[in-house]
XYZ file of C-alpha atoms in Angstrom:
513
model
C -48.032 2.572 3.005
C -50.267 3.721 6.038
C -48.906 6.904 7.566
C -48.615 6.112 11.243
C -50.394 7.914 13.565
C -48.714 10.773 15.735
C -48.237 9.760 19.621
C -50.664 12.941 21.724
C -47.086 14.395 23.222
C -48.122 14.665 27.518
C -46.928 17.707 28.703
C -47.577 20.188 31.524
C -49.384 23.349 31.045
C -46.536 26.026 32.011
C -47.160 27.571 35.774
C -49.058 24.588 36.854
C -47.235 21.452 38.946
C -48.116 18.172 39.846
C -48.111 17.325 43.320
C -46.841 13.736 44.805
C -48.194 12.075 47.830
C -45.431 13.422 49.814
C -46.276 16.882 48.813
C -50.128 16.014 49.462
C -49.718 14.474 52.848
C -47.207 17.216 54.213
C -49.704 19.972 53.270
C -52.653 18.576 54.829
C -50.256 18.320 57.976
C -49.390 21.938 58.177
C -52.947 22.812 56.791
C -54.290 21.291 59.501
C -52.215 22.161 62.445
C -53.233 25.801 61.259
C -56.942 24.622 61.842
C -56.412 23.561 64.726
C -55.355 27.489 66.274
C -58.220 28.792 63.623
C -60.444 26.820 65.384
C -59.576 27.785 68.730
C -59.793 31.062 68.401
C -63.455 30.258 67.175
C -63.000 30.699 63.459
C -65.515 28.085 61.658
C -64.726 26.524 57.596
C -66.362 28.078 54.985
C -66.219 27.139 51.256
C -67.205 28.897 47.925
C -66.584 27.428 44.478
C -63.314 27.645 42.193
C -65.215 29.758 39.785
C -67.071 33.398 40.040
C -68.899 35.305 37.870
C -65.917 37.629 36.371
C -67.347 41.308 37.602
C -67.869 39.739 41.134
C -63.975 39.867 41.290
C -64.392 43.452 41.204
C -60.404 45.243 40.307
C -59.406 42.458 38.634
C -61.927 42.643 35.740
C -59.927 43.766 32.831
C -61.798 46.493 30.200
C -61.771 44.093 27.159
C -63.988 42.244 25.200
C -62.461 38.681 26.239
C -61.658 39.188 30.410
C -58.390 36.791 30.585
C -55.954 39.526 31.430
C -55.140 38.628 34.970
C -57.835 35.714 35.498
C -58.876 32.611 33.446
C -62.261 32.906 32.151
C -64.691 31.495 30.178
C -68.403 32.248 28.991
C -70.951 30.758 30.271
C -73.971 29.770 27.932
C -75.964 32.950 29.356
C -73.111 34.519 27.911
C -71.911 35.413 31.510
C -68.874 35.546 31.951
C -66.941 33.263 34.935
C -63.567 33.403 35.765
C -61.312 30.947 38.212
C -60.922 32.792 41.628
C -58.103 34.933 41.492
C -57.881 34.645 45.972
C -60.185 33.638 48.304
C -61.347 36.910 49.794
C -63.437 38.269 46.632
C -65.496 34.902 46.695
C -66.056 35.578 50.945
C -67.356 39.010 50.059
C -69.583 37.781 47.400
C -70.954 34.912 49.777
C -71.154 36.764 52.738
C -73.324 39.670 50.482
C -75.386 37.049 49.210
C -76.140 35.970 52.569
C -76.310 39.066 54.641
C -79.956 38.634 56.036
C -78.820 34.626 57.032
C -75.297 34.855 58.415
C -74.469 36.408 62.599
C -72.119 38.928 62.179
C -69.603 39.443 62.895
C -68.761 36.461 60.880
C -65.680 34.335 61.660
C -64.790 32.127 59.241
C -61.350 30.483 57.338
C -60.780 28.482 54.353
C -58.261 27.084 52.381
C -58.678 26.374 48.244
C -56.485 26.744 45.347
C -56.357 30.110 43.639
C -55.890 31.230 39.935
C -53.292 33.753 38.137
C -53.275 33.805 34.163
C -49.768 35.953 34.482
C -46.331 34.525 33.054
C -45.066 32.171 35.040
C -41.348 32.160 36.814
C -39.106 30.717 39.004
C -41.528 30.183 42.001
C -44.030 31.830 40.789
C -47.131 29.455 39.146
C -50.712 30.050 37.891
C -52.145 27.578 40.194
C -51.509 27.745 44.458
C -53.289 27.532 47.589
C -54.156 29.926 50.183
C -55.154 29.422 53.340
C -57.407 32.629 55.015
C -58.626 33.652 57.787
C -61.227 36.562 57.771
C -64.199 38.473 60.301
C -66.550 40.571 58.683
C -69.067 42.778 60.190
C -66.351 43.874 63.063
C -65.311 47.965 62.714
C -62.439 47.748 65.880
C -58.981 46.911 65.315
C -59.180 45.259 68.534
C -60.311 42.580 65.347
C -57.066 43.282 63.939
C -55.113 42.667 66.802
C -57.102 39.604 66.986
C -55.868 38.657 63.452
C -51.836 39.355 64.366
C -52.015 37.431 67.437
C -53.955 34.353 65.689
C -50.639 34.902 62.604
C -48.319 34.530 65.893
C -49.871 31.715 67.250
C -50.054 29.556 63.471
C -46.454 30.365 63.353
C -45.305 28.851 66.444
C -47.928 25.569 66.030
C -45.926 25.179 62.822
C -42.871 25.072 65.141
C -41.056 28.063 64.072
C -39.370 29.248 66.429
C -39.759 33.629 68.217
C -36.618 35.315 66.707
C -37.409 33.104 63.515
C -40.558 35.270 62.404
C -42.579 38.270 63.223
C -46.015 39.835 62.218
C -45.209 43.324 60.882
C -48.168 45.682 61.180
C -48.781 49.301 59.672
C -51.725 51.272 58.568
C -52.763 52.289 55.488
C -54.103 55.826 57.125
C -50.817 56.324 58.380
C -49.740 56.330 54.773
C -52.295 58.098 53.233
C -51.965 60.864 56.286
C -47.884 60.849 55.418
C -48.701 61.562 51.379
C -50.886 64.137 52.218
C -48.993 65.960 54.581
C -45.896 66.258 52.070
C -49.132 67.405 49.799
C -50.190 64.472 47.760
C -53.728 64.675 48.567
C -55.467 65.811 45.099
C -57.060 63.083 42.894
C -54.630 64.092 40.286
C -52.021 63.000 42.490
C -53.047 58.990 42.497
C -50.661 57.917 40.042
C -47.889 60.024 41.904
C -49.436 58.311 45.296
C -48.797 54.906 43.690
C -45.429 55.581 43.047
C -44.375 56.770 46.461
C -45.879 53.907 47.818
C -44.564 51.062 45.615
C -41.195 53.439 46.424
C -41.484 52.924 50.264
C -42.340 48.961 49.408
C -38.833 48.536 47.873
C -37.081 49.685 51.028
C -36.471 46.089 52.060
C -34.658 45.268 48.760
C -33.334 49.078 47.953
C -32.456 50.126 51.628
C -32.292 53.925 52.184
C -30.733 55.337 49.065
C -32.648 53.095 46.740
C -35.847 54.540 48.072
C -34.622 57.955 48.240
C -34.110 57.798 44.370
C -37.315 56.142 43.943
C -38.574 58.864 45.435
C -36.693 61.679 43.205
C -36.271 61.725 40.202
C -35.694 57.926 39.647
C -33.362 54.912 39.762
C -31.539 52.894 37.513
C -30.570 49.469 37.763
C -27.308 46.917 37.774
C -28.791 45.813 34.284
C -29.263 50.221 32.954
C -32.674 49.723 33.802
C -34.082 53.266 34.794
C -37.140 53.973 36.969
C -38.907 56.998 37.142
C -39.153 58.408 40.147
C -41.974 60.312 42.132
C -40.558 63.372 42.010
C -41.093 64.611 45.273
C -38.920 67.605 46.954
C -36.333 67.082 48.956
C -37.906 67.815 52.180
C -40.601 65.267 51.499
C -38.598 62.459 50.272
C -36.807 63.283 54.245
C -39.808 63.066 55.781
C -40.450 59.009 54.362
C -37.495 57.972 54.732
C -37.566 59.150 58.586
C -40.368 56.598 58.678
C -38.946 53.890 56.931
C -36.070 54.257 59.234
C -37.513 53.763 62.523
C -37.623 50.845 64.487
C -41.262 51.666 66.056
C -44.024 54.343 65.506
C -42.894 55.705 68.951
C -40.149 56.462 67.371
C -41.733 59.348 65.184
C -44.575 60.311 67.188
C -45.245 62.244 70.584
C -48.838 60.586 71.872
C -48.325 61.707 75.707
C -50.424 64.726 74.922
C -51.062 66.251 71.118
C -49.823 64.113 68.350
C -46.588 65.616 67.666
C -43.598 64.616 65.330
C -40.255 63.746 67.318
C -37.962 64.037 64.263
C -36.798 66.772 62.419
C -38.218 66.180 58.991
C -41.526 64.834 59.496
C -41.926 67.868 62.238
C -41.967 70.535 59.139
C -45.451 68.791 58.152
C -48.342 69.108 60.140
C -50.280 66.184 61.577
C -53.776 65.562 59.684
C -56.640 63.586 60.626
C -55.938 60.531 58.827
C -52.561 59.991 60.194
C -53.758 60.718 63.830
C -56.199 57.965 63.340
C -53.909 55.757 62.099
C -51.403 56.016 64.615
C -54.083 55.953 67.281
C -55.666 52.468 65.601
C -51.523 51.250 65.906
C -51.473 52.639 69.137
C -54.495 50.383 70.328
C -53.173 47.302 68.385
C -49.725 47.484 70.300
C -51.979 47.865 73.692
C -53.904 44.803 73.095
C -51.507 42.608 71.454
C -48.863 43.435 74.305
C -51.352 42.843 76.994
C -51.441 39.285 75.464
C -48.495 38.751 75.953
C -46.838 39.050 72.360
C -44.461 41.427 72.880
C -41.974 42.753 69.529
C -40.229 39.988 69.171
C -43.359 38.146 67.676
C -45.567 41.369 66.751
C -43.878 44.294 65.779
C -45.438 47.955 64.709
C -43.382 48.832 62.003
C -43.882 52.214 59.643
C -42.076 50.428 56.833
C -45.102 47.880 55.767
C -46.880 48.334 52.214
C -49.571 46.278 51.373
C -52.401 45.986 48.521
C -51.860 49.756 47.466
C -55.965 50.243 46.271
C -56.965 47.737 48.263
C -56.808 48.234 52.212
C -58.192 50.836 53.721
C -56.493 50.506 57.838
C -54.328 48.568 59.466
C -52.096 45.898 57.270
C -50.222 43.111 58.556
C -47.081 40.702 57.095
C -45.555 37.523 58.404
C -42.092 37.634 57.899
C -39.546 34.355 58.260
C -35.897 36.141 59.592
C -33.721 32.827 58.660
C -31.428 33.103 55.744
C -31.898 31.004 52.772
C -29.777 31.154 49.426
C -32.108 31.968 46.196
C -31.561 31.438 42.482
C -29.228 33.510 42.191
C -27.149 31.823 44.959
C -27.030 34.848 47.201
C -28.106 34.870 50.900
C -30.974 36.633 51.272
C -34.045 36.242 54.252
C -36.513 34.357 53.555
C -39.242 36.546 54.054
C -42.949 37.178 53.967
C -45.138 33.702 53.585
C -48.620 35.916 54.649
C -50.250 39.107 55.438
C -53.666 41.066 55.222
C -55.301 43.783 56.385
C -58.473 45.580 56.669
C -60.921 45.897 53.403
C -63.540 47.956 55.003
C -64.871 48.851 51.318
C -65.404 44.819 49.334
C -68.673 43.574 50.593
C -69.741 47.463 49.869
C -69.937 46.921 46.854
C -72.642 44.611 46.878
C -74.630 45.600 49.443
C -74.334 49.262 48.991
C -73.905 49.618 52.992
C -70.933 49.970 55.187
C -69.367 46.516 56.412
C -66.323 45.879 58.011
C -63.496 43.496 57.185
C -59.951 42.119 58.119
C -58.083 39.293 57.136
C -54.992 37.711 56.419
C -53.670 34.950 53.444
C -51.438 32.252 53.984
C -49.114 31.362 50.865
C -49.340 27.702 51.397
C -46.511 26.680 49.039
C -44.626 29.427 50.088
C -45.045 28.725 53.672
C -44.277 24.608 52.990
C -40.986 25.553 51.401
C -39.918 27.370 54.602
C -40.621 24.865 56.480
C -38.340 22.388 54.661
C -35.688 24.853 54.963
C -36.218 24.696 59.111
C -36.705 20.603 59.171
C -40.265 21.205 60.239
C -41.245 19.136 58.030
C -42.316 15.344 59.318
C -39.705 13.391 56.693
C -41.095 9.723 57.902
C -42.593 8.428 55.247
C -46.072 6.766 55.080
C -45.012 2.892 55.518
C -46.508 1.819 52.363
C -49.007 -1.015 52.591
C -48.497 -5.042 53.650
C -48.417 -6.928 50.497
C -50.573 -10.260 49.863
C -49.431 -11.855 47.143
C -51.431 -14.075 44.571
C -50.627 -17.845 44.184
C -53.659 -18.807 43.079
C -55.561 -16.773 40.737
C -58.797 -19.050 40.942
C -62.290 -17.707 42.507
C -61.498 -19.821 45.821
C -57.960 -19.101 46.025
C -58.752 -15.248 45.401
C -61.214 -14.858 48.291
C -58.865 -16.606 50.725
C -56.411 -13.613 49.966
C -58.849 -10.978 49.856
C -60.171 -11.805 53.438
C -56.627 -12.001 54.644
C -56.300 -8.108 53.539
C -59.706 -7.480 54.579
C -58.781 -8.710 58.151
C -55.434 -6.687 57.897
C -57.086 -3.776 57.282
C -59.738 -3.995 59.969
C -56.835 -4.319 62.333
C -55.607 -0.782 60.855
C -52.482 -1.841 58.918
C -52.302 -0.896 55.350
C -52.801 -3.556 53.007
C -53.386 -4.631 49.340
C -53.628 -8.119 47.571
C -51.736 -8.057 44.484
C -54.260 -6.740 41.606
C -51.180 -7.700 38.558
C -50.593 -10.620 36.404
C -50.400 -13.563 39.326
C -49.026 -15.884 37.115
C -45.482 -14.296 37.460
C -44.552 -14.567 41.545
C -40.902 -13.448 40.719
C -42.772 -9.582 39.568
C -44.855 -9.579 42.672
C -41.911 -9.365 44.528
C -40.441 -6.832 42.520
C -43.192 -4.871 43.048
C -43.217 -5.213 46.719
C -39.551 -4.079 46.080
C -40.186 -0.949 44.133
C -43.117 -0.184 46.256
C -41.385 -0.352 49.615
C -43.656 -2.391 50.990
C -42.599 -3.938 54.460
C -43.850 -7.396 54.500
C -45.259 -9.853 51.809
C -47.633 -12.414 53.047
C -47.721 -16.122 50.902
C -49.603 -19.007 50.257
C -48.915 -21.562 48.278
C -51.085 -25.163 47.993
C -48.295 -26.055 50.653
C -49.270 -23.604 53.145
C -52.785 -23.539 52.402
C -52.845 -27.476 53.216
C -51.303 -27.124 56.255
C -53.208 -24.011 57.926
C -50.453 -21.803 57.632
C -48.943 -18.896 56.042
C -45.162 -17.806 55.035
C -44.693 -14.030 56.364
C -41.819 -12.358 54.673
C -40.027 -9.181 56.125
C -38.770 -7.791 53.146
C -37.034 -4.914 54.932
C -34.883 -7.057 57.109
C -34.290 -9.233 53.524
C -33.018 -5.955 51.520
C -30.780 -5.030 55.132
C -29.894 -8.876 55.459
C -28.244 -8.558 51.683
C -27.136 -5.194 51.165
C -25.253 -5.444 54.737
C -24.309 -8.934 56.286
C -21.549 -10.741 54.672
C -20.118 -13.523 57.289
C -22.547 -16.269 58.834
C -22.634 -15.694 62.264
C -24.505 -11.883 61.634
C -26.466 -13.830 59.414
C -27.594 -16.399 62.133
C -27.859 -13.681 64.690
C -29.854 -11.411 62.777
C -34.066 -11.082 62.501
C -35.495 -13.886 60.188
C -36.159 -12.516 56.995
C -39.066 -15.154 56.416
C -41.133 -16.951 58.713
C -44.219 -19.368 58.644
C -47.042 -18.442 60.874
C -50.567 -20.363 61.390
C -53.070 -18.532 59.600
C -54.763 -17.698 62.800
C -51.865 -15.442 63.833
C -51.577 -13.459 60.878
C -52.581 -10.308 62.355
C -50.597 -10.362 65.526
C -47.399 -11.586 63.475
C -47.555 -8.678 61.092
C -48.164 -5.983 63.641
C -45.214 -7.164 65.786
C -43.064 -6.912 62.643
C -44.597 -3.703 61.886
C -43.530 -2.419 65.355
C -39.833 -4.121 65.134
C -39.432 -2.041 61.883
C -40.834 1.104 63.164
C -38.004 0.608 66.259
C -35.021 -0.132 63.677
C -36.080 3.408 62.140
C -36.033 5.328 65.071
C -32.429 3.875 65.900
C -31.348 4.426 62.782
C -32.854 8.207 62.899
C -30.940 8.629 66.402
C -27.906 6.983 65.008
C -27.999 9.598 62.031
């Protein structure tokens, strides 16, 4: 006896998802309403391909013989190897390098694509999501910058969240790097060390205070007996951070009226170096411009606290946070934080080009920022009113161009429609799948109708409310007609009236909710 064949077994790869048209149509939405301020701050679309050649991603090459730590690669048959984007700003560096002599710089430019992460996946985390950037190369002020936070602000609010609901943190890297080497963590022997404080101060968020401050000694251990090593730093230093973590503004810490001078009692046994003077002077600037604006802290806020890419920017960073509460995983009530940030890379087309050029730019997480919304009901919920069905009587040559130039005429009138592409034979499963597609009206013809000129239009939204809801005669008589007959003639005008009478029984309905 033949051994039967096994069935292929469809599955999903893990850390990937397929998306449904809801999904689809409520992204392009939001993407699009972020366009729209992109646009009109001048910003133009750029695109670059999903793959690169792997060294042109620069940190994220790995040092081993296959490169799939990190990205997803493959060789090409030069034996190149190409990996899938990790984010969209190594590609703009590459493109803008490779076009240096072509492109007007500064060069103002956004794009949104679908990034790659070969790293285990988890519970919101996947291999596969889209970004949506913003970036101007070729532009050394942070007036740029401010630029940047005010154009976060503004995306925010087209989504329709709400000031008090998010704000655009902003720090400097050279404030950082001033603060590690003024509690003497300059040395390049010190970088790992310099890592750790930093990824330290990042955790004050989660940690608070104390967390940090162990982070910052000798180490931390967890709920689970997980222990961390700490930076080791003395006493007086791990003071000094944790001063700036603490404050609400960089005012807070610093004296600007005359010579930079530390306000608080820690950070004012260190001296002030030149990398944190120009740092606070860039944040200085940025809070002048933004405020003259008219974003004031509630929607752009300096704040000493903000890490980002620790061997990656190299000035001012910037974070859009969400403030609202949401409950995670693990059921507990936590905000729902950052859905973007970015910051200046002064040092990525460099690499290229072997000269100095400028950078800033911010990411949106897409997903991210789509689940958010849901949580706020910024979401449009109507659904797409799924097309007009015309169903199939007669499956003949003549009898199928009749129907196909009633949905032809349909659809030059703007109102979704398809003629019935399944086994005609069986009316009772056209209906059915009228039914299970929600489609709003059916449109027949018999021999009947077709004699006479005329059509029979059915409103099979009223029918499903006519049975699920009416159960005495006089409602019944009172109520919409389910199914009419209409002269061919009028077949357009009919089924946009009903189309209109439906799209007034939702809105009542949504009111009456």
């Amino acid at each position: 006896m033949a051994k039967k064949p096994n069935k292929l077994k469809a599955r999903l790869p893990r850390g990937f998802v397929d998306r449904s048209a809801e999904d689809i149509r409520a992204t392009d939405e939001m993407i699009g309403k972020i366009r729209e301020v992109y646009e009109r701050y001048g910003f133009d679309p750029v695109e670059t391909p999903a793959f690169e050649y792997t060294d042109c991603l620069g940190k994220f090459l790995p040092d081993t013989d296959r490169p799939n730590a990190g990205v997803f690669s493959v060789q090409d048959d030069d034996e190149q190897w190409m990996s899938l984007r990790y984010d969209l700003t190594a590609p703009l560096a590459r493109h803008v390098s490779e076009n240096i002599n072509n492109i007007q710089l500064p060069y103002r430019t956004y794009r949104a694509g679908w990034v790659f992460r070969n790293e285990k996946p988890g519970p919101g985390r996947f291999r596969q999501f889209m970004q949506f950037d913003a970036d101007t190369v070729g532009a050394p002020g942070v007036q740029t910058d401010a630029e940047m936070c005010m154009m976060m602000s503004d995306a925010m609010e087209a989504l329709g969240i709400p000031r008090g609901q998010y704000v655009i943190r902003v720090n400097n890297r050279k404030v950082l790097d001033g603060v590690l080497e003024a509690v003497g963590l300059d040395d390049q022997e010190d970088a790992e060390r310099r890592l750790t404080v930093l990824r330290a101060m990042d955790k004050f968020d989660k940690f608070g205070s104390e967390g940090v401050r162990l982070l910052l000694g000798k180490g931390r251990k967890d709920e689970s007996g997980d222990f961390t090593d700490g930076a080791g730093l003395s006493e007086t230093a791990t003071d000094a951070i944790i001063e700036i973590l603490e404050a609400s503004a960089i005012d807070d810490l610093i004296d600007y009226t005359n010579d930079l001078t530390f306000k608080t009692a820690a950070l004012s046994k260190f001296a002030i170096n030149e990398s944190f003077e120009a740092g606070f002077r860039e944040l200085k600037l940025i809070s002048d411009l933004v405020k003259a604006g008219g974003y004031m802290s509630d929607r752009i806020s300096i704040d000493p606290s903000v890490v980002r890419g620790l061997e990656y920017y190299t000035g001012p960073v910037y974070e859009a946070e969400l403030l609202f509460d949401v409950t995670n995983e693990k059921g507990e009530v936590v905000q729902f934080g950052s859905v973007g940030g970015g910051g200046r890379y002064d040092g990525l087309v460099k690499r290229f080009t072997g000269r100095d050029v400028p950078a800033t730019g911010f990411s949106i997480g897409v997903s991210r920022l789509m689940t958010a919304l849901k949580n706020l009901g910024k979401i449009n919920q109507d659904e797409v009113v799924a097309p007009v069905l015309v169903t199939v009587m007669d499956g003949d040559a003549e009898g199928l161009t009749r129907y196909q130039k009633m949905v032809q005429d349909l659809r030059a009138a703007g109102i979704r429609a398809e003629m019935y592409q399944g086994n005609w034979k069986k009316f009772g499963n056209q209906l059915k799948y009228a039914d299970r597609r929600n489609c709003p009206i059916a449109i027949i013809q018999g021999s009947d109708e077709r004699d006479a000129g005329e059509l029979q239009v059915k409103d099979l939204i009223e029918g499903k409310r006519l049975s699920e809801e009416i159960t005495d005669n006089v409602t019944w008589r009172e109520s919409r007609p389910a199914q009419i007959t209409i002269k061919e003639a009028d077949l357009v005008k009919t089924v946009l009236d009903l189309l209109d009478q439906q799209a007034d029984d939702r809105e009542r309905a949504g009111e009456g909710a």
